[in-house]
Amino acid sequence: MIYINELQKYLGQSVTVKGWITNKRDSKGLAFIVLRDGTGILQCVVSEETVGNESFENAKRLPQESSISLTGNIVADDRQVGGVELQVTQLDIISESEEYPISNKEHGVEFLMDQRHLWLRSRRQWAIMKIRNTLIMAIHEFFQDRGFVQMDAPIFTGNACEGTSTLFETDFYGDPAYLSQSGQLYGEAMAMAMGKIYTFGPTFRAEKSKTRRHLSEFWMIEPEMAFYDLEMNMDLIEGFLRHVVSRVLEKNKEELQIIERPIEPLENITKPFPRIPYHDAIEILKGKREVNGRNAITLLEEDLKNAQARLEEIHADIAQREVKVADQSTKKGERKFHEDKLRALHSEKSNLEELSRNIPTWLESAMNFEVGNDLGGSDETVITRLFDTPIMVYNWPHEVKAFYMKRDANNPELAKGVDVLAPEGYGEIVGGGERETNKDWLVDKIKEHELPMEAFEWYLDLRRYGSVPHSGFGLGLERLVAWVCKLPHVRETIPFPRMYGRLLP
Ligand code: 4AD
Ligand code: MG
């Protein structure tokens, strides 16, 4: 089997490649097939003179997504994506496709989500999945290189880890069990056996609302380290994110280009991540504290003004181009040019309209934020607007954090948690912290959260038998992919998303 991404090695030779027709056009005596095989795309030239009438008619007739085998000569062609072109000598049909539901015209996202099993074949989705793959491998590489042991935490569990409101309950031989929200508690047990571990598995949260950041099933990476305090944890998170993003920059230039992801913001990953105590973050949110002379509130007000000004420009531009498109005397090429521009303008317009609707509510919620509360999605967007790297918010009011979070002995109002907020409006991608080691405080917290004590006895054992300071964090893979790829929604970051209102395909 020869794959498209290795064809450079076969210049001047005859090869056979197998794949799917993703695009096609023909002119007199020549058909051009763009073949896709999962490793790349290849322009294939079918000439009637060479392949004969029957094969040529097949080349012209076969619908998009038909699977075929093509034999021919590999010639260099700088204009083509892989730098080569196939001059076909033989075409064999593997399976002729029925009419394919996804065409090259624009489709709505809901339609595409219904066709997810096919949508995955499109170039953009392909690029996203390649980047996801790089991130997964880079995550393993980072931890393996540093002596962490990968462990698999159970998925059926009797323990609520992250609050009881998002539990999926299921039937475990007649007893209730939950689908795991997090492998952390098991990771803590394993860290006491292995020193440093990480889990990397599916986790489940019943999030009965549609947001761009929440899935019902997502993949979480959760390292847990014995003898680590919050500071060491934050150092690890920073090095970790730097490593995985750098790998994407190294390995996925082409994919980043396909999805039109500007790379400068990713290159900033080499800068130190600001570490901001919760109370300072709130002052930034409310515009009472500036960052490098910039104020979150006034910056957002400027964003709003700019969005509105740009919208006016766009309206005028759209009106002018629509006249040109409607005009019968406009040449075909020029019309197409305006139509393309119009598509781009409409999409920019709807983004800006959304922003203009959102900013006033963001501002309102920032101004009315009550100290002591958890940050909402929009609050994270407002704060991170001032930064061009991820930031780490730490020392949280203990009430808003999970029961296991270590209280600060000098300031028991605070818990030693840390959230990493990604820039460009993305917000939380990592949540973690130092774990409570004081057994009595832990017992109080379990009661306060109304968790069943008997289900946590084993967890308390970790404090009974050789308790040590320890820390860890959880990174949501899909949130990371969404940020790295700059996607508007996590649904495109995973092959088959599971979320409120979506179980098929
Ligand atoms: O902040 P969370 O809830 O923290 C924990 O689960 C800890 N037990 C982690 C640990 O310390 N070991 O979740 C961690 C991360 C979030 O920062 C977010 O990236 C992701 O998991 N996440 C979700 N991703 C997609 N959809 C959801 N519904 C998510 N909920 C959390
Ligand atoms: Mg969190």
XYZ file of C-alpha atoms and ligand atoms in Angstrom:
537
model
C 0.000 0.000 0.000
C 1.349 3.419 -0.961
C -0.036 6.537 0.733
C -0.388 10.005 -0.705
C 1.856 11.666 1.877
C 4.830 9.536 0.771
C 4.551 10.097 -2.976
C 7.565 12.425 -3.134
C 9.662 9.254 -2.840
C 8.110 7.842 -5.997
C 8.806 10.680 -8.456
C 9.015 9.306 -11.993
C 7.639 5.904 -10.981
C 4.350 4.173 -11.548
C 2.284 3.651 -8.368
C -1.194 2.621 -7.303
C -3.058 4.742 -4.749
C -6.452 4.103 -3.241
C -8.853 6.645 -1.854
C -12.007 8.663 -2.241
C -12.946 11.259 -4.822
C -13.266 14.547 -2.971
C -13.524 16.867 -5.938
C -13.606 16.699 -9.689
C -13.781 18.707 -12.849
C -13.335 17.891 -16.496
C -12.711 19.547 -19.813
C -12.411 18.141 -23.311
C -10.521 14.858 -23.158
C -9.222 15.487 -19.591
C -10.691 14.816 -16.146
C -9.125 16.055 -12.912
C -9.838 14.005 -9.818
C -8.788 15.163 -6.375
C -8.183 11.967 -4.441
C -8.144 11.762 -0.648
C -6.722 8.822 1.293
C -6.548 10.129 4.871
C -2.858 11.027 4.628
C -3.245 13.790 2.082
C -4.864 14.864 -1.145
C -3.608 14.251 -4.655
C -4.505 15.770 -7.979
C -4.941 13.007 -10.565
C -5.137 13.725 -14.265
C -7.154 11.293 -16.351
C -6.682 11.671 -20.073
C -9.108 9.964 -22.426
C -6.291 9.221 -24.805
C -4.368 7.259 -22.173
C -7.086 5.409 -20.249
C -9.560 4.795 -23.065
C -13.146 5.788 -23.458
C -14.768 3.571 -20.788
C -12.470 4.599 -17.928
C -12.645 8.212 -18.998
C -16.453 8.138 -18.886
C -16.199 6.602 -15.400
C -13.866 9.383 -14.290
C -16.398 11.945 -15.469
C -19.438 10.155 -14.091
C -18.368 8.869 -10.655
C -19.925 10.924 -7.846
C -17.956 12.575 -5.051
C -16.878 10.060 -2.343
C -16.762 7.106 -4.715
C -13.825 4.939 -3.671
C -11.373 4.141 -6.411
C -7.931 2.766 -7.099
C -5.718 4.740 -9.466
C -2.501 3.650 -11.099
C -0.244 6.095 -12.863
C 2.990 8.046 -12.982
C 4.051 10.454 -10.278
C 5.297 13.755 -11.659
C 6.470 16.829 -9.794
C 4.091 19.768 -9.795
C 4.793 22.665 -7.431
C 1.264 24.021 -7.755
C -0.186 20.930 -6.061
C -0.515 20.474 -2.315
C 1.937 17.590 -1.963
C 4.162 18.905 -4.760
C 3.206 16.006 -7.040
C 0.496 14.972 -9.470
C -0.634 11.549 -10.702
C -0.952 10.965 -14.434
C -3.423 8.148 -14.473
C -2.971 5.056 -16.619
C -5.643 2.908 -15.003
C -8.806 3.595 -12.989
C -10.571 0.870 -10.996
C -13.808 1.422 -9.128
C -13.930 0.038 -5.573
C -17.378 1.337 -4.702
C -19.484 3.865 -6.503
C -20.942 6.406 -4.082
C -24.581 7.362 -3.845
C -25.232 11.068 -4.057
C -23.231 12.548 -1.170
C -25.209 14.720 1.243
C -22.332 17.111 1.993
C -21.426 19.307 -0.944
C -18.880 22.072 -1.255
C -21.517 24.711 -0.615
C -22.112 26.043 2.883
C -24.155 23.867 5.246
C -25.568 24.759 8.648
C -23.771 23.317 11.672
C -26.794 21.320 12.863
C -27.034 19.605 9.491
C -23.318 18.845 9.580
C -23.567 17.503 13.134
C -26.288 15.106 11.924
C -23.827 14.016 9.233
C -20.911 13.849 11.645
C -19.932 10.342 10.473
C -19.382 11.795 6.992
C -18.395 15.336 7.971
C -15.229 13.888 9.534
C -13.969 13.349 5.979
C -13.896 17.069 5.211
C -10.574 18.857 5.114
C -11.208 21.089 8.088
C -12.378 18.281 10.338
C -9.456 16.202 9.178
C -7.046 18.944 10.228
C -8.680 19.302 13.654
C -8.471 15.546 14.288
C -4.792 15.537 13.322
C -4.121 18.316 15.834
C -6.096 16.450 18.494
C -3.928 13.420 17.795
C -0.721 15.450 18.159
C -1.940 16.827 21.479
C -2.790 13.356 22.791
C 0.626 11.994 21.886
C 2.383 15.085 23.294
C 0.494 14.684 26.575
C 1.682 11.100 26.995
C 5.177 12.083 25.930
C 5.368 14.897 28.502
C 4.369 12.723 31.424
C 6.208 9.595 30.338
C 9.438 11.575 29.905
C 9.092 12.791 33.483
C 8.554 9.431 35.134
C 4.783 9.591 35.559
C 2.919 6.283 35.472
C -0.255 6.240 33.399
C -3.196 4.704 35.248
C -6.755 3.938 34.219
C -9.346 5.101 36.721
C -12.701 3.331 36.836
C -15.649 4.743 34.927
C -18.341 3.243 37.151
C -17.967 4.904 40.520
C -19.730 5.269 43.835
C -18.102 8.659 44.495
C -19.201 12.084 43.374
C -15.987 14.033 42.822
C -17.115 17.326 41.329
C -20.466 18.086 42.948
C -23.691 16.137 42.781
C -25.529 18.306 40.264
C -23.799 16.932 37.158
C -23.863 13.208 37.944
C -25.006 10.646 35.395
C -26.592 7.882 37.383
C -26.666 4.363 36.082
C -27.651 0.917 37.290
C -24.838 -1.279 38.605
C -26.362 -4.719 39.231
C -29.315 -3.156 40.960
C -27.322 -0.532 42.866
C -26.930 3.067 41.768
C -23.554 3.977 40.337
C -22.291 7.091 38.592
C -20.311 7.590 35.451
C -17.045 9.135 36.613
C -16.829 12.941 36.612
C -13.089 12.759 37.263
C -10.457 10.106 37.965
C -8.810 12.294 40.587
C -9.768 10.498 43.796
C -8.426 7.222 42.382
C -5.404 9.097 41.058
C -4.643 10.272 44.606
C -4.686 6.662 45.823
C -2.403 5.588 42.998
C 0.009 8.507 43.600
C 0.538 7.143 47.115
C 1.656 3.911 45.453
C 3.593 5.244 42.458
C 4.635 8.810 43.374
C 3.546 10.500 40.149
C 0.694 9.274 37.999
C -1.687 10.534 35.364
C -5.053 9.350 34.184
C -6.237 9.976 30.653
C -9.759 8.810 30.099
C -13.353 9.700 29.404
C -15.262 11.617 32.058
C -18.944 12.434 32.217
C -20.960 15.420 33.330
C -24.673 15.917 32.974
C -24.712 19.533 31.779
C -28.297 20.193 30.879
C -27.636 23.298 28.860
C -26.128 24.108 25.523
C -22.912 26.050 25.811
C -19.850 26.219 23.625
C -17.606 24.803 26.371
C -19.545 21.852 27.761
C -19.759 18.271 26.617
C -21.498 15.429 28.468
C -18.581 13.124 27.706
C -15.080 14.533 27.486
C -11.514 13.321 27.869
C -9.562 14.497 30.836
C -5.870 14.285 31.655
C -5.340 14.219 35.399
C -1.841 14.026 36.861
C -1.455 13.596 40.603
C 1.850 14.047 42.400
C 2.848 13.079 45.928
C 4.896 15.749 47.783
C 3.857 18.552 45.392
C 2.477 21.821 46.728
C 0.413 24.359 44.783
C 3.496 26.209 43.543
C 5.086 23.055 42.127
C 1.737 22.128 40.610
C 1.555 25.471 38.806
C 5.121 25.051 37.516
C 4.154 21.651 36.148
C 0.989 22.954 34.457
C 2.960 25.725 32.794
C 5.644 23.390 31.452
C 3.004 20.934 30.359
C 0.936 23.401 28.329
C 4.101 24.843 26.809
C 5.183 21.385 25.712
C 1.944 20.270 24.113
C 1.293 23.522 22.255
C 4.885 23.603 20.972
C 4.425 20.124 19.554
C 1.413 21.277 17.550
C 3.404 24.232 16.220
C 6.136 21.818 15.151
C 4.019 19.056 13.697
C 0.843 20.649 12.390
C 1.831 23.712 10.333
C -0.246 22.511 7.391
C -3.277 21.686 9.531
C -3.132 25.059 11.315
C -3.096 26.695 7.898
C -6.075 24.668 6.678
C -8.172 25.813 9.614
C -6.767 29.353 9.274
C -5.568 29.474 12.854
C -3.282 32.498 13.396
C -0.215 31.070 15.102
C 1.237 34.121 16.901
C -1.068 33.647 19.917
C 0.137 30.040 20.184
C 3.761 31.122 19.923
C 3.224 33.232 23.044
C 3.090 29.978 24.958
C 6.834 30.362 25.591
C 6.217 33.464 27.754
C 5.638 33.010 31.504
C 1.978 32.631 32.494
C 0.877 35.353 34.917
C -0.187 33.897 38.293
C -2.989 35.916 39.806
C -4.650 35.402 43.184
C -8.445 35.177 42.940
C -8.993 38.490 44.724
C -6.736 40.337 42.275
C -8.498 38.659 39.358
C -11.809 40.037 40.632
C -10.356 43.543 40.850
C -9.191 43.176 37.256
C -12.651 41.954 36.269
C -14.304 44.967 37.851
C -11.869 47.406 36.266
C -10.374 48.378 39.650
C -6.942 47.059 38.803
C -5.084 47.594 35.548
C -2.773 45.231 33.730
C 0.095 46.905 31.886
C -1.892 50.130 31.835
C -4.962 48.449 30.368
C -8.350 48.260 32.000
C -10.673 45.304 31.362
C -13.849 47.362 31.404
C -12.692 50.218 29.186
C -11.085 47.764 26.789
C -14.376 45.959 26.402
C -16.217 49.210 25.861
C -13.731 49.984 23.089
C -14.260 46.511 21.624
C -17.969 47.260 21.500
C -17.444 50.599 19.746
C -15.081 49.020 17.238
C -17.496 46.193 16.561
C -20.295 48.651 15.909
C -18.160 50.790 13.609
C -17.034 47.737 11.656
C -20.648 46.556 11.379
C -21.579 49.807 9.679
C -18.746 49.380 7.205
C -19.850 45.822 6.546
C -23.469 46.822 5.909
C -22.344 49.343 3.308
C -19.933 46.868 1.717
C -22.590 44.148 1.545
C -25.117 46.500 -0.065
C -22.608 47.526 -2.771
C -21.586 43.977 -3.585
C -25.183 42.786 -3.719
C -25.879 45.365 -6.404
C -22.918 44.056 -8.429
C -24.041 40.444 -8.046
C -27.603 41.294 -9.131
C -26.365 43.292 -12.133
C -26.772 41.153 -15.282
C -23.759 42.761 -16.932
C -21.333 41.629 -14.179
C -18.871 39.080 -15.575
C -18.963 35.528 -14.210
C -15.517 35.701 -12.558
C -16.231 39.050 -10.946
C -19.606 37.831 -9.713
C -17.963 34.814 -8.093
C -15.404 37.118 -6.455
C -18.190 39.237 -4.930
C -20.156 36.175 -3.857
C -17.121 34.818 -2.005
C -16.558 38.178 -0.356
C -20.232 38.346 0.599
C -20.036 34.973 2.289
C -17.045 36.097 4.331
C -18.721 39.429 5.157
C -21.909 37.737 6.324
C -19.990 35.446 8.608
C -17.961 38.355 10.030
C -21.205 40.273 10.435
C -22.905 37.535 12.424
C -19.843 37.187 14.677
C -19.742 40.916 15.317
C -23.481 41.054 15.934
C -23.103 38.322 18.508
C -20.236 40.217 20.117
C -22.258 43.444 20.213
C -25.106 41.589 21.898
C -22.752 39.869 24.356
C -20.448 42.659 25.484
C -23.128 44.697 27.306
C -24.218 41.610 29.287
C -20.603 40.703 30.012
C -19.947 44.227 31.264
C -23.031 44.147 33.404
C -22.135 40.820 34.968
C -18.502 41.940 35.517
C -19.604 45.116 37.272
C -22.120 43.280 39.462
C -19.799 40.397 40.283
C -19.968 39.574 43.967
C -16.635 38.774 45.568
C -16.658 35.176 46.756
C -18.499 33.778 43.746
C -17.107 31.470 41.114
C -16.090 33.072 37.834
C -18.648 32.645 35.092
C -17.711 31.948 31.478
C -18.078 35.581 30.463
C -16.043 36.786 33.470
C -13.197 34.581 32.292
C -13.487 36.081 28.825
C -13.347 39.616 30.235
C -10.269 38.949 32.397
C -8.309 37.038 29.766
C -8.964 39.798 27.201
C -6.059 41.632 28.853
C -3.563 38.796 28.385
C -1.922 37.112 25.440
C -0.875 33.958 27.300
C -2.829 31.586 29.525
C -3.157 32.902 33.075
C -3.382 31.016 36.354
C -5.909 32.158 38.920
C -5.183 30.689 42.373
C -6.211 30.966 46.039
C -9.956 30.689 45.655
C -12.703 31.174 48.242
C -13.087 27.650 49.589
C -16.875 27.657 49.171
C -16.728 27.655 45.389
C -14.250 24.807 45.155
C -14.602 21.031 45.506
C -14.577 19.291 48.905
C -11.031 17.928 48.528
C -9.318 21.288 48.020
C -6.669 22.162 50.633
C -7.551 25.067 52.886
C -4.848 27.658 53.483
C -3.819 27.194 57.139
C -3.000 30.933 57.414
C -6.200 32.008 55.758
C -8.865 29.291 56.030
C -11.257 31.293 53.837
C -9.048 30.357 50.914
C -8.517 27.047 49.169
C -5.329 26.229 47.293
C -6.977 25.710 43.938
C -5.801 26.935 40.559
C -7.683 27.451 37.307
C -5.866 28.050 34.059
C -7.706 30.408 31.740
C -6.792 30.367 28.061
C -6.570 33.647 26.138
C -8.616 34.730 23.097
C -11.859 34.400 25.030
C -11.509 30.681 25.801
C -11.398 30.701 29.589
C -10.923 27.687 31.829
C -9.014 24.766 30.350
C -7.419 23.416 33.540
C -8.702 23.064 37.091
C -6.514 21.740 39.872
C -4.921 22.376 43.217
C -3.355 21.044 46.358
C -5.399 18.409 48.201
C -6.642 18.605 51.773
C -4.514 16.487 54.099
C -6.206 17.447 57.380
C -8.579 14.517 57.930
C -10.944 16.417 60.217
C -11.326 19.286 57.772
C -11.916 16.801 55.010
C -14.639 15.065 57.013
C -16.288 18.453 57.644
C -16.200 19.226 53.930
C -17.713 15.855 53.007
C -20.578 16.615 55.396
C -20.931 20.189 54.170
C -21.267 18.906 50.590
C -23.806 16.314 51.797
C -21.792 13.440 50.370
C -22.335 9.913 51.784
C -19.501 9.366 54.289
C -19.362 5.590 53.792
C -18.493 6.037 50.104
C -15.506 8.188 51.119
C -14.032 5.999 53.861
C -11.476 4.578 51.440
C -10.510 8.117 50.434
C -10.055 9.076 54.097
C -7.734 6.078 54.452
C -5.281 7.956 52.244
C -5.071 10.484 55.119
C -4.883 7.749 57.761
C -1.985 5.799 56.346
C 1.025 7.925 55.558
C -0.697 11.095 54.411
C 1.569 13.454 52.441
C 1.088 16.834 50.796
C 0.025 16.238 47.214
C -1.401 18.084 44.252
C -2.740 17.555 40.784
C -4.838 19.036 38.049
C -7.277 18.150 35.295
C -7.058 19.357 31.710
C -10.105 19.007 29.479
C -8.734 17.760 26.163
C -11.587 19.185 24.113
C -11.207 22.631 25.676
C -7.512 22.514 24.813
C -8.203 21.459 21.215
C -10.841 24.193 20.886
C -8.365 26.853 21.972
C -5.390 25.539 19.996
C -7.570 25.352 16.866
C -9.487 28.544 17.750
C -12.858 26.854 17.268
C -16.067 28.552 18.296
C -17.432 25.402 19.980
C -16.083 22.200 21.571
C -18.383 20.045 19.442
C -15.876 19.998 16.565
C -12.969 18.890 18.764
C -14.036 15.279 19.289
C -15.038 12.735 16.621
C -18.495 12.022 18.018
C -19.545 14.656 20.552
C -21.982 13.749 23.279
C -23.802 16.728 24.661
C -27.248 17.895 25.711
C -29.538 17.131 22.772
C -27.024 15.049 20.811
C -26.613 11.265 21.041
C -26.522 10.436 17.306
C -24.622 9.630 15.175
O -12.353 21.936 36.950
P -12.788 20.508 36.920
O -14.183 20.193 37.265
O -11.755 19.737 37.852
C -11.755 18.399 38.114
O -12.491 17.582 37.623
C -10.623 17.980 39.004
N -10.982 16.707 39.619
C -9.351 17.891 38.191
C -8.162 17.502 39.019
O -7.692 18.311 39.791
N -7.689 16.293 38.866
O -12.503 19.925 35.466
C -11.208 19.962 34.929
C -11.254 20.405 33.488
C -11.838 21.791 33.263
O -10.874 22.779 33.502
C -12.255 21.718 31.824
O -11.139 21.880 30.975
C -12.709 20.286 31.686
O -12.114 19.548 32.734
N -14.170 20.181 31.777
C -14.984 20.009 30.720
N -14.718 19.926 29.410
C -15.753 19.748 28.566
N -17.039 19.632 28.973
C -17.344 19.714 30.289
N -18.601 19.580 30.664
C -16.290 19.912 31.225
N -16.235 20.031 32.572
C -14.934 20.185 32.883
Mg -13.126 23.802 37.169
